Coordinates of C-alpha atoms in Angstrom, one line a residue:
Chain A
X1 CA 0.0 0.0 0.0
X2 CA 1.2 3.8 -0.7
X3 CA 0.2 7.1 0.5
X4 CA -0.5 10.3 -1.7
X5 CA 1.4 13.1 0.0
X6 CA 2.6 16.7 -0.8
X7 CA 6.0 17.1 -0.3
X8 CA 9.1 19.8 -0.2
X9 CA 12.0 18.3 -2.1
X10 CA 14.0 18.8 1.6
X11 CA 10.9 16.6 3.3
X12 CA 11.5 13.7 0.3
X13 CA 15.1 13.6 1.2
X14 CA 14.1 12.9 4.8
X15 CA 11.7 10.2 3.8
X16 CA 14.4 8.8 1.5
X17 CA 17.0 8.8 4.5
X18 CA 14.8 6.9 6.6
X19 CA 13.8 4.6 3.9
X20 CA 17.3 4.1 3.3
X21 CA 18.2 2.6 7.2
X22 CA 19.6 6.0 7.9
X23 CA 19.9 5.7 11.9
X24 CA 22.2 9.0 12.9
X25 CA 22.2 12.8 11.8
X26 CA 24.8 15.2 12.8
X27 CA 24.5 18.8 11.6
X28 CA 23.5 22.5 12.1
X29 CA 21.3 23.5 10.7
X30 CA 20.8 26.4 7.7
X31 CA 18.4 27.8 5.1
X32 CA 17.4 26.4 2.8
X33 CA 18.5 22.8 3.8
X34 CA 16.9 23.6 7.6
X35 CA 13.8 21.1 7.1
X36 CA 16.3 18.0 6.6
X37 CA 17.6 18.8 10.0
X38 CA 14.1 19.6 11.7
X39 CA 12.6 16.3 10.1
X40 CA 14.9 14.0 11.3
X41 CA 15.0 15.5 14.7
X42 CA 11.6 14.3 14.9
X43 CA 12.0 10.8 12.7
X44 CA 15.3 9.5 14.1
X45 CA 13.9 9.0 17.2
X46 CA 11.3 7.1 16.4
X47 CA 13.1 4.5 14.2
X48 CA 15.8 4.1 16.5
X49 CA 18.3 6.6 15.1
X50 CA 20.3 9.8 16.8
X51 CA 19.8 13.4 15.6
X52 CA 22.4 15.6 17.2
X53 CA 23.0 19.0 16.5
X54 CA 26.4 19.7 16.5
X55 CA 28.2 23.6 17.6
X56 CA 29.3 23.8 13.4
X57 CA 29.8 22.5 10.0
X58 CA 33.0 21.1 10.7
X59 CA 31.9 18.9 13.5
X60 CA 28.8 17.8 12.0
X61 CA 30.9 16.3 9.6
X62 CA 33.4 14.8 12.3
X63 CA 30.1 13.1 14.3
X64 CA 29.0 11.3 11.0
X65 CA 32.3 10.2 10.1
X66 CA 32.5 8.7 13.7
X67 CA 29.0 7.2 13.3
X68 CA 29.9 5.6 10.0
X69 CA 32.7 3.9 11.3
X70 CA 30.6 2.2 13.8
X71 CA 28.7 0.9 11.1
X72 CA 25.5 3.0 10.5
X73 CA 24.2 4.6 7.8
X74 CA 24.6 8.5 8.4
X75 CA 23.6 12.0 6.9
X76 CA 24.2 15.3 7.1
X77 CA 22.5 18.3 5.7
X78 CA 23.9 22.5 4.7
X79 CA 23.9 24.7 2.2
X80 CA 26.8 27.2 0.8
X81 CA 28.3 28.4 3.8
X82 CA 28.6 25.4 5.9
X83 CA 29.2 23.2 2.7
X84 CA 32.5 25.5 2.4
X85 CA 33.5 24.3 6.1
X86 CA 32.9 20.9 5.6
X87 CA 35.1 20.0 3.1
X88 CA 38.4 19.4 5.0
X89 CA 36.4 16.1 6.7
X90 CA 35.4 15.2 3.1
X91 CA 38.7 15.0 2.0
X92 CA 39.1 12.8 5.2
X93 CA 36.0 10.5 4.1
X94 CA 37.5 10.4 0.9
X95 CA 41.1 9.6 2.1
X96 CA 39.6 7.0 5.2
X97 CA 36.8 5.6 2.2
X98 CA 34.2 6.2 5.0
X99 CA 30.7 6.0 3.4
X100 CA 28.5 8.8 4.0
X101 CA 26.3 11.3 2.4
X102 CA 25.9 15.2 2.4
X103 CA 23.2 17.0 1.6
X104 CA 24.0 20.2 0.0
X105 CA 20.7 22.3 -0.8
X106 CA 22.2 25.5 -2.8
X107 CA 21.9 28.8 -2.4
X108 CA 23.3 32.2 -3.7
X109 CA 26.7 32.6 -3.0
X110 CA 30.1 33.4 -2.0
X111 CA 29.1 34.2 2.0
X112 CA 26.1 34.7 3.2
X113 CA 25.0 35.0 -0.1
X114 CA 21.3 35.3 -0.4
X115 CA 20.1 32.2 2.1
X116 CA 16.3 31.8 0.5
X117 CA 17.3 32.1 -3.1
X118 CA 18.4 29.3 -5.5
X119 CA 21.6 28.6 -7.2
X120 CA 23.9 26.1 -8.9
X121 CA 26.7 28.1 -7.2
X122 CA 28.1 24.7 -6.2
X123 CA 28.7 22.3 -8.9
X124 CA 32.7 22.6 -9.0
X125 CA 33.2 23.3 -5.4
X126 CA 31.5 19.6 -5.0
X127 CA 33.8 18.3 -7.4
X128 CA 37.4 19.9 -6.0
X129 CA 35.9 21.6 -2.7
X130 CA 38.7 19.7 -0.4
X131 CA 42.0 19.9 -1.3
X132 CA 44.3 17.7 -3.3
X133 CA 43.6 14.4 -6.0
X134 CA 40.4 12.9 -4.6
X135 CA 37.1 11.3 -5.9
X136 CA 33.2 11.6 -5.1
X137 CA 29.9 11.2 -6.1
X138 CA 27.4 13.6 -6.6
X139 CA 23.6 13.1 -7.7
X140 CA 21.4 16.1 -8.6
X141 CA 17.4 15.6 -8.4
X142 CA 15.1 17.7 -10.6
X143 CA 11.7 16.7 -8.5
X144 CA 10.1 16.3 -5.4
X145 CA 10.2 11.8 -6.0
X146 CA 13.5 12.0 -7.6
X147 CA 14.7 13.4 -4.1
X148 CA 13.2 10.0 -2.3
X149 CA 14.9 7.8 -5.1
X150 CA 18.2 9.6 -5.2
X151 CA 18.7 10.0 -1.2
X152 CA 18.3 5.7 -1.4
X153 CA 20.8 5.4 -4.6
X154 CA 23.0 8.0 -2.9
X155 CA 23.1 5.4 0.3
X156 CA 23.1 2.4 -2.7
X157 CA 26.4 4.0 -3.8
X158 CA 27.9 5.6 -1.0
X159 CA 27.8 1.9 0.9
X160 CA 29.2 -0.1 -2.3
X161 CA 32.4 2.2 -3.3
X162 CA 32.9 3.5 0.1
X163 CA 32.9 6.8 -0.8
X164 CA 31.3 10.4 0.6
X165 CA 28.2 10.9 -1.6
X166 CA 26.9 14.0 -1.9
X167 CA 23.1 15.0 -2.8
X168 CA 23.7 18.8 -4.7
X169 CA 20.2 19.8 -4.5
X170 CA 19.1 23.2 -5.1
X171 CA 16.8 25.5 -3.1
X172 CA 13.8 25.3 -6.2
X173 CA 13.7 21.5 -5.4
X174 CA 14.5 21.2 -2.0
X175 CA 11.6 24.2 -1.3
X176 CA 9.1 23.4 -3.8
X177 CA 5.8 20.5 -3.2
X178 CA 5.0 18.4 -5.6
X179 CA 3.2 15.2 -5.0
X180 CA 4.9 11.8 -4.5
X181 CA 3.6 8.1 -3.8
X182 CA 5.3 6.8 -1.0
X183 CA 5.0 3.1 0.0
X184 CA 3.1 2.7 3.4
X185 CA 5.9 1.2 5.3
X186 CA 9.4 1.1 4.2
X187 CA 10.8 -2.3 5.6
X188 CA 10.8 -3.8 1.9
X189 CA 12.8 -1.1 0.5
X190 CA 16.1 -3.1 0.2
X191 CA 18.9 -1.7 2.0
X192 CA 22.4 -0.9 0.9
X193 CA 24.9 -3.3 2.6
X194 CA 28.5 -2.4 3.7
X195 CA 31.1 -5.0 2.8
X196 CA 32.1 -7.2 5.8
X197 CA 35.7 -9.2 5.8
X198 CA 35.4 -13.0 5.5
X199 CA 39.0 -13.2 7.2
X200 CA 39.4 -13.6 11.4
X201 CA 40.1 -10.3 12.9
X202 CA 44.0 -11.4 13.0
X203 CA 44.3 -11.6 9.8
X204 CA 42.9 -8.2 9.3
X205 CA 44.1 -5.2 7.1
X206 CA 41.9 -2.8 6.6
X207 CA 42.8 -1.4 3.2
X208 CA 43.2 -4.8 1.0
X209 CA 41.1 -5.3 -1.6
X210 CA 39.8 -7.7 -4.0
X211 CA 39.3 -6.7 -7.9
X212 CA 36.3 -4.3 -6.8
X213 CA 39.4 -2.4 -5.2
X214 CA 36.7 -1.5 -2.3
X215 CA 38.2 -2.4 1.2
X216 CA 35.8 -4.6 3.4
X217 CA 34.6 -2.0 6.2
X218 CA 33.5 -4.0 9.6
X219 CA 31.4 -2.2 12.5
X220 CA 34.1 -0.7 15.0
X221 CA 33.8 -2.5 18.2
X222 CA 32.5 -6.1 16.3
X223 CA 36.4 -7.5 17.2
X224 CA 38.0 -5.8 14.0
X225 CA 41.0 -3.6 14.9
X226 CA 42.0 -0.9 12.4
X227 CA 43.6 2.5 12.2
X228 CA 41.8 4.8 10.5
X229 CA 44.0 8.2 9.6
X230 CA 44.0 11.1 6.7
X231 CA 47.4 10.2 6.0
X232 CA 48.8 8.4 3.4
X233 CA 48.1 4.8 4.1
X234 CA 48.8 1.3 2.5
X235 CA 46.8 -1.9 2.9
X236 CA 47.2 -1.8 6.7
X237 CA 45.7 1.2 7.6
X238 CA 48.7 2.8 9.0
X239 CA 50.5 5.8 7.7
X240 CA 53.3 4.7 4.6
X241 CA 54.6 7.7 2.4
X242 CA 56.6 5.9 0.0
X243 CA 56.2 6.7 -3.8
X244 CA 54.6 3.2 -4.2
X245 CA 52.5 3.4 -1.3
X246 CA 51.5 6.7 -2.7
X247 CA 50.8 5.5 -6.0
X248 CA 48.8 3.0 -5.2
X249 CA 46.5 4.5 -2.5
X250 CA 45.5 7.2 -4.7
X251 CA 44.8 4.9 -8.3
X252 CA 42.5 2.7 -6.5
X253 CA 40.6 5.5 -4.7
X254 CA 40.3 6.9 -8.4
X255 CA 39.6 3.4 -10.1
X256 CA 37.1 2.0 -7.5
X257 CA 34.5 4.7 -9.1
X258 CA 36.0 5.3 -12.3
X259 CA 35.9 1.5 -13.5
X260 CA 32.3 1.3 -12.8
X261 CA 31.2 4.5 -14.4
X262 CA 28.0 2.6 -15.8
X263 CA 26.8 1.7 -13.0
X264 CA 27.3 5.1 -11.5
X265 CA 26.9 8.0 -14.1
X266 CA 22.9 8.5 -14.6
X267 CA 21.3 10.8 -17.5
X268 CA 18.4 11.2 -18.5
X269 CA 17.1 12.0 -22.2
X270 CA 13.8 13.8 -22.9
X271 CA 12.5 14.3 -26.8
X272 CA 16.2 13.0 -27.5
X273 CA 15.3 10.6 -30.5
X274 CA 14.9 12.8 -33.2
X275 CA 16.7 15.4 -31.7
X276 CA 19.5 17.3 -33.7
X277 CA 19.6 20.5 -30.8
X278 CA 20.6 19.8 -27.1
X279 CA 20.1 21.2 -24.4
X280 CA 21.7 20.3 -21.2
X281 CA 20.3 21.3 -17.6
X282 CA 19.8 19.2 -14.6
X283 CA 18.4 19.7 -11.0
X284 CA 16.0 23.1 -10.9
X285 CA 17.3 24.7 -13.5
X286 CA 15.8 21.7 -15.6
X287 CA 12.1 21.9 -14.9
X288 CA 11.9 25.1 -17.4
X289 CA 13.8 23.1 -19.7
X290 CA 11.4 20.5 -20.0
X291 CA 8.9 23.1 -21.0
X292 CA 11.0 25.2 -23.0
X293 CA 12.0 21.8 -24.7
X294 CA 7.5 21.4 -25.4
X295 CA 7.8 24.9 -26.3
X296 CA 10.0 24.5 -29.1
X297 CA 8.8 20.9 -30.1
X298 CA 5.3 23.2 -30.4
X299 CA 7.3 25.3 -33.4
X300 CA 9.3 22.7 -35.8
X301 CA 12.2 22.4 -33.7
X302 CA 14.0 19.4 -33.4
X303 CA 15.1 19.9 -29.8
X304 CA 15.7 17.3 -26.4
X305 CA 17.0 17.8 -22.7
X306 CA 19.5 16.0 -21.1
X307 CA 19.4 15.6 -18.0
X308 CA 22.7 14.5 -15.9
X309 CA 21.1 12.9 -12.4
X310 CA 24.6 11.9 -12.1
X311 CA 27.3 15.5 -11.5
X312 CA 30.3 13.7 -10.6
X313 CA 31.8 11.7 -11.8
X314 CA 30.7 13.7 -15.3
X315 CA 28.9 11.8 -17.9
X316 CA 31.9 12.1 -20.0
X317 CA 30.8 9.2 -22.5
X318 CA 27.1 10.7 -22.8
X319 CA 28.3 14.0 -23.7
X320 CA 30.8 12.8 -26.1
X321 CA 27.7 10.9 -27.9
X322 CA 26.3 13.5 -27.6
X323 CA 28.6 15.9 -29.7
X324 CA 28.2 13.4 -32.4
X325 CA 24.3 13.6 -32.4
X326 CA 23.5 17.3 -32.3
X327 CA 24.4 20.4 -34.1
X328 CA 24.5 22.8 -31.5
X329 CA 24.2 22.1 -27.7
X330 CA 22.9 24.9 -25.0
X331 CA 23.9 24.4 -21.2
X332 CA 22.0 26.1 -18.7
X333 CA 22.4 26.5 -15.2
X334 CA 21.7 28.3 -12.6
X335 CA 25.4 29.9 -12.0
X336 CA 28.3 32.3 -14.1
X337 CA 29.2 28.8 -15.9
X338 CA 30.3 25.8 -14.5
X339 CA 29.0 22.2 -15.6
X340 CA 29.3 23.8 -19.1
X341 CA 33.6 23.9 -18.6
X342 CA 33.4 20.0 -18.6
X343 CA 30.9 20.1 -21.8
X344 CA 33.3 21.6 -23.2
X345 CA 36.3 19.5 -22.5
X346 CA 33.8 16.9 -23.5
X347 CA 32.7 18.1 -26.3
X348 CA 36.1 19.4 -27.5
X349 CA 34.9 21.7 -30.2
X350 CA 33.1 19.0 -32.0
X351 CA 30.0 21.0 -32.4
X352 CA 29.1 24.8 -30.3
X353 CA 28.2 25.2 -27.3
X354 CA 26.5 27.7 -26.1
X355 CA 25.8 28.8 -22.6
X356 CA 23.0 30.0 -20.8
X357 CA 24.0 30.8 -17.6
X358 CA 21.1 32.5 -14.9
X359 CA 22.6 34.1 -11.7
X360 CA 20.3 36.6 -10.7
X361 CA 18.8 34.6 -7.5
X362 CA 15.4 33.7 -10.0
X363 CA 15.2 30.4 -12.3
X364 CA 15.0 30.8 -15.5
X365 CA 11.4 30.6 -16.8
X366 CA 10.7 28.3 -20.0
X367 CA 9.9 31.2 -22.3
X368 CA 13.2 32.7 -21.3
X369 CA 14.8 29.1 -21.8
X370 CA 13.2 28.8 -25.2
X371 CA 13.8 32.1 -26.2
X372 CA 17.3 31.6 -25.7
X373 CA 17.2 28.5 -27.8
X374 CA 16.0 29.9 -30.7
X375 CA 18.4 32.1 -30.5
X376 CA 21.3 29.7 -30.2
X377 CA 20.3 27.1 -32.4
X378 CA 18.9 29.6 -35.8
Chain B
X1 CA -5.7 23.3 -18.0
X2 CA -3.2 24.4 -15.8
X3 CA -4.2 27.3 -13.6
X4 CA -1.9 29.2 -11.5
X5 CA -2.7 31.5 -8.0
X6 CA 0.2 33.9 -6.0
X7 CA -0.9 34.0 -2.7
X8 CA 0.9 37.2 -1.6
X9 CA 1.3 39.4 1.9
X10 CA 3.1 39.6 4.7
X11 CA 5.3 37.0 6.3
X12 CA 3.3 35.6 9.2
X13 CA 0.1 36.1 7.7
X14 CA 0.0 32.1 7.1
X15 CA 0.3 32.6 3.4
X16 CA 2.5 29.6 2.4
X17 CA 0.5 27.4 5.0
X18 CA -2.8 28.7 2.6
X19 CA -1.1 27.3 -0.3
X20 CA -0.2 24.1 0.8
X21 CA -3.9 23.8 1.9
X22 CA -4.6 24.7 -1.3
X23 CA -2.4 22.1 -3.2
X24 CA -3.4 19.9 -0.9
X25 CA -7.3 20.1 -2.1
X26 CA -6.2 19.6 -5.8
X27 CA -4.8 16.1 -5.2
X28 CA -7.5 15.0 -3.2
X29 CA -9.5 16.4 -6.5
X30 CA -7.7 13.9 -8.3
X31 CA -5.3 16.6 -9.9
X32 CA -1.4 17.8 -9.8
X33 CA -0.3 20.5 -8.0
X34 CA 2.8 21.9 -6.9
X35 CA 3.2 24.9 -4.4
X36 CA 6.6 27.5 -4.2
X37 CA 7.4 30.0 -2.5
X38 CA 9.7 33.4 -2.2
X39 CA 10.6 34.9 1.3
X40 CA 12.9 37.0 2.1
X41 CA 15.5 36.0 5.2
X42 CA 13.2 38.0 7.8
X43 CA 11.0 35.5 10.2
X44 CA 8.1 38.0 9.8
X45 CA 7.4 41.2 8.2
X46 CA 8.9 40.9 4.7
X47 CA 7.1 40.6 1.5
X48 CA 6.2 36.9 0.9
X49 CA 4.6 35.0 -1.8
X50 CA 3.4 31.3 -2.0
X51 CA 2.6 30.0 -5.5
X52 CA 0.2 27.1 -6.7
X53 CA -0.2 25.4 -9.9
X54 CA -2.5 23.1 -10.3
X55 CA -3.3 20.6 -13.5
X56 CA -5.1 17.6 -15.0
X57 CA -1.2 17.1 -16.5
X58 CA 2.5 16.9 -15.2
X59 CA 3.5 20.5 -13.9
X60 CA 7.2 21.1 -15.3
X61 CA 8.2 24.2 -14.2
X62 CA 7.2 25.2 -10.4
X63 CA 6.8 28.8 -10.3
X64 CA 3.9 31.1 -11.5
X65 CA 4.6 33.1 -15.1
X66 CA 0.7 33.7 -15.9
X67 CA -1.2 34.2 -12.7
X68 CA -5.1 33.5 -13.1
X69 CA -5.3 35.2 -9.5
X70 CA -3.2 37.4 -7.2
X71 CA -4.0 37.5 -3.7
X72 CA -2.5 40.3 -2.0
X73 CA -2.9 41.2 1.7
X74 CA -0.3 44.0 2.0
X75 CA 0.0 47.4 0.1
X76 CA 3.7 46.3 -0.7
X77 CA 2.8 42.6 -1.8
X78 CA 0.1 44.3 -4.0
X79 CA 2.6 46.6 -5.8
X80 CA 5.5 43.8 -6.0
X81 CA 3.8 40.6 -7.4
X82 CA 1.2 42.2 -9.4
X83 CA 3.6 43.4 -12.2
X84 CA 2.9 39.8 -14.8
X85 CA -1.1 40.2 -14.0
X86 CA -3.0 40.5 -17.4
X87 CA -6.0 41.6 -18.0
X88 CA -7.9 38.3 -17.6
X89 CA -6.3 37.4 -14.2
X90 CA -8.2 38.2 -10.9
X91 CA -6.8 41.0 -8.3
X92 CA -8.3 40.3 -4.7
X93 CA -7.0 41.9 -2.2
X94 CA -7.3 42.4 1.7
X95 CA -9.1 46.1 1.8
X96 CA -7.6 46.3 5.8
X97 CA -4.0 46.8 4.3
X98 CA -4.7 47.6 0.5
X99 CA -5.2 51.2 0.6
X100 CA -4.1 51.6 -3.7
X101 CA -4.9 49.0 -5.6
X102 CA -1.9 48.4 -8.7
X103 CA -2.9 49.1 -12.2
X104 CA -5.1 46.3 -13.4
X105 CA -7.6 46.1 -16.1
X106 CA -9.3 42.8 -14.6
X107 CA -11.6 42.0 -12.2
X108 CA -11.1 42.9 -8.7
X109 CA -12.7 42.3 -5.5
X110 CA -11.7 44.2 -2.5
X111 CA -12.6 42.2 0.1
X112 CA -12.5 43.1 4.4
X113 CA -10.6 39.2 4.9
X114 CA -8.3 40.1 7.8
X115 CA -11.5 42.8 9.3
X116 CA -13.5 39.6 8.9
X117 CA -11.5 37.6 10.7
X118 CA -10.6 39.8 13.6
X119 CA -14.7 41.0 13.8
X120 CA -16.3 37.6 13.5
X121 CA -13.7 34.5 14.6
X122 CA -11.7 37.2 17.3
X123 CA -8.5 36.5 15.9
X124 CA -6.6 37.7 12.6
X125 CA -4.9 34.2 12.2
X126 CA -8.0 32.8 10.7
X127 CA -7.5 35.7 7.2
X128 CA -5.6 33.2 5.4
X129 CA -8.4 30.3 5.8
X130 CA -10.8 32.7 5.2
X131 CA -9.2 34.1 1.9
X132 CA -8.9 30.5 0.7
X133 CA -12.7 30.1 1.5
X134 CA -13.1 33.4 -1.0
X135 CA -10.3 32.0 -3.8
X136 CA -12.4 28.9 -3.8
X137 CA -16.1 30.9 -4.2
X138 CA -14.4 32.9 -6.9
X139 CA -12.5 30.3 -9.1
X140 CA -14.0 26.9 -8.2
X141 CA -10.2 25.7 -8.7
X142 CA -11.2 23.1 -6.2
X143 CA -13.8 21.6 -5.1
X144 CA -15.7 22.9 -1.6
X145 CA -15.2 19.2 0.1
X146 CA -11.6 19.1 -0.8
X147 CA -10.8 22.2 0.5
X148 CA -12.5 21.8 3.9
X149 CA -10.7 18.5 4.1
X150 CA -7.1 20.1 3.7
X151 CA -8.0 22.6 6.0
X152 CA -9.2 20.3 8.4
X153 CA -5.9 17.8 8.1
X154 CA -3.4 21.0 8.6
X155 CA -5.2 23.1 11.7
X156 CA -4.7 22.2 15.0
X157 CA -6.8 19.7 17.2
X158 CA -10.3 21.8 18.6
X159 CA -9.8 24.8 15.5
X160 CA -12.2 21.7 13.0
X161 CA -15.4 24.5 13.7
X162 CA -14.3 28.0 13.7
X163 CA -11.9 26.9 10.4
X164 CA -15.1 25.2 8.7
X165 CA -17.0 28.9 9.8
X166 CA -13.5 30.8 8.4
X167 CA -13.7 29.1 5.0
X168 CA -17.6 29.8 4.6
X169 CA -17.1 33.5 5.9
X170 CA -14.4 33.5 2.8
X171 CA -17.0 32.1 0.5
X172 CA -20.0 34.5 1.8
X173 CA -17.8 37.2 1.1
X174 CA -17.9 36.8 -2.5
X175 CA -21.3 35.3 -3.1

């Protein structure tokens, strides 16, 4: 059985979370990501979990790493400004492989910004926020349902490559309601498992892999000794610095995603078939592209959207496809230009592209979208 | 046919509440709906609008460009979020706080909602249900049993009767 219910993108992502097995929430709470953290204060209780507010950013981030290692699934929840202080523990998650996802709801930035308006502000700094070579994930809904099914895939993920997974939503999803079916009772929702060692806990080391290159992760406290450290590590878990060990740390943190990018990198393709004009737009910024697309289908023109649900890692092979499908292809987002720099690299001058880039705290309306288009694409 | 309302006022004035009461009623119709809305960082005071669409088909883009109806319950709500209203979109507004009405070539119907609400029910919490109650008698965008029963599942335990009386004060106000 399944309920009818009007939700905000934010409220989705908390039905997702606890659909999901999610059982702790550190964080602090900020507009316009605030009704993640108020939700689960009131739903982590009840199923068991732990909602603490923390004193920042940076130790929200510390308390789910913590929780992780003990084996549960975790979340936490900020926009811009604390997004910006959390990234020295995601480099950590990245370097320790500790599963995990952040929910990033944009907003208007540098600073302060403007906290109740949308933005796209933070495509790159999800991709190379935290210093030095590292690798994430990072899924982008465009609706209120797509919220419930990314926050589970975002768990799906995080749990199989052992890797921070972030959820770049945008304040036009995360604020808006839209209706979504949600089953009854979530117990037969499958749950993403963490891999467990098949060795004794002597035999133990916490980095060795198999040819999925993703280290078996057991529960602290379930007999399992390991050290877990932002330095440099090899198979053991304890700090090595040698070229080798060096080398060989940071190829498998890169390979464990980039091998798999099929089963990772998501698009989606709307009036595609025919289509010889592209435009590109995902999260908020694509709900007037949908329309815009209806508006120019309406006059003649051969025109789809695609949609990356996957940001990072970037849909390199989709786009490339792309360039060899389309004319012309138009990126919009909600930003000064940001997703389109990879479009480009992926597109490498095969065919134009043209950006439409919105930054003036309003999305983009479909006439403005199709207006734009025809434009671009004469 | 999609139709699409800006609820418009004051922060505080239960405006985004009256929306999602509003979007609420068009799924129990049967329909879509989606509901946005614009604030500014201020708790209350602040102009503040809350946006519905509602259709018979999937709703793409979540945020009012052709409003069949404006509600506006402040004199600055009335002059910022009236500026896309044509001349076959409806202007109500509340006549306790709109003192000049915006240029507009449509209908409009300045109604006492918040006088209403603080002469009759006691309290001027109840103007947003009882604006709902007139959007309702104006447009017939949803059907009088839904809206009572979104009303009734968002108001607090012991409000059932003097929200049921705010939403027919609404539609007498109009009638």
């Amino acid at each position: 059985m399944s309920k009818i219910l009007l939700l905000q993108g934010n409220q989705a992502v908390v039905e997702g979370a606890i659909a999901a097995g999610v059982k702790f929430f550190g964080g602090y709470p900020i507009t316009p990501s605030t009704e993640v953290a108020e939700s689960l204060a009131e739903k982590l209780p009840k199923v068991g979990g732990k909602f603490i507010q923390m004193e920042d950013e940076i130790a929200s981030m510390g308390a789910i790493i913590g929780a992780s290692l003990t084996g549960k699934k975790v979340m936490t929840a900020t926009s811009g400004p604390g997004f910006s202080l959390k990234q020295e523990l995601i480099g950590y998650a990245c370097m320790a492989e500790i599963p995990l996802v952040i929910v990033n709801v944009q907003r208007v930035g540098p600073s302060t910004g403007q906290p109740t308006s949308p933005s796209q502000g933070d495509i790159m700094q999800a991709r190379w926020g935290t210093h030095g070579d590292h690798w994430l994930i990072a899924l982008t809904p465009a609706s209120v349902p797509e919220c419930f099914d990314l926050t589970l895939r975002a768990y799906a993920l995080s749990e199989k490559y052992r890797v921070p997974v972030i959820l770049l939503m945008d304040e036009v999803i995360g604020h808006m309601r839209e209706k979504i079916e949600l089953p009854d009772n979530y117990d037969e929702i499958p749950q993403a498992e963490r891999k467990l060692p098949t060795c004794p806990p002597e035999e133990f080391k916490a980095y060795a892999t198999d040819e999925s290159l993703v280290p078996a992760m057991p529960p602290f406290g379930s007999g399992y000794r390991w050290h877990v450290t932002g330095l440099v590590h090899d198979e053991t878990g304890f700090p090595k610095g040698t070229p080798a060990a060096t080398l060989a740390a940071t190829n498998r943190q890169h390979d464990k995603l980039y091998n798999n990018l099929d089963d990772i990198v998501e698009v989606e393709n709307y009036e595609m078939d025919d289509a010889e004009y592209a435009i590109v737009a995902f999260g908020g910024a694509a709900r007037a592209a949908y329309e815009a697309v209806d508006m120019a289908r309406a006059k003649g023109m051969k025109v789809g959207l695609v949609r990356p649900i996957t940001i990072w890692p970037f849909a390199e092979k989709q786009m490339k496809a792309l360039a060899g499908k389309v004319k012309h292809i138009m990126v919009h987002e909600l930003n000064y230009g940001q997703y389109v720099l990879e479009v480009e690299r992926a597109v490498a001058g095969k065919v134009p592209v043209t950006l439409f880039a919105k930054y003036d705290n309003e999305p983009a309306s479909p006439a403005e979208v199709f207006a734009k288009m025809e434009e671009a694409f004469k | 046919m999609k139709k699409e309302l800006r609820l418009s006022g004051t922060g505080g004035q239960g405006l985004i509440l009256a929306g999602i009461i509003l979007a609420e009623a068009a799924l129990l119709d049967g329909k879509l709906a989606i509901q946005s809305q614009s604030y500014g960082p201020e708790a209350r005071g602040g102009a503040s609008k809350s946006e519905v669409i509602i259709s018979d088909q999937a709703i793409h883009f979540p945020k009012v460009t052709n409003p069949g109806l404006l509600l506006a319950m402040s004199q600055e709500a009335a002059q910022k979020y009236s500026h896309d209203l044509t001349s076959s979109g409806i202007l109500v507004t509340d006549s306790l706080f709109v003192k000049t009405l915006p240029a507009h070539t449509g209908k409009v119907y300045e109604l006492p909602i918040t006088h209403t609400a603080k002469e009759v029910l006691g309290k001027a919490l109840f103007a947003n249900i009882i604006a709902l109650g007139a959007i309702v008698q104006l447009t017939g965008i949803v059907s009088e049993e839904s809206i009572i029963k979104a009303v009734l599942n968002r108001v607090p335990k012991g409000t059932e009767e003097v929200n049921k009386k705010a939403i027919q004060l609404g539609m007498e106000l109009v009638k």
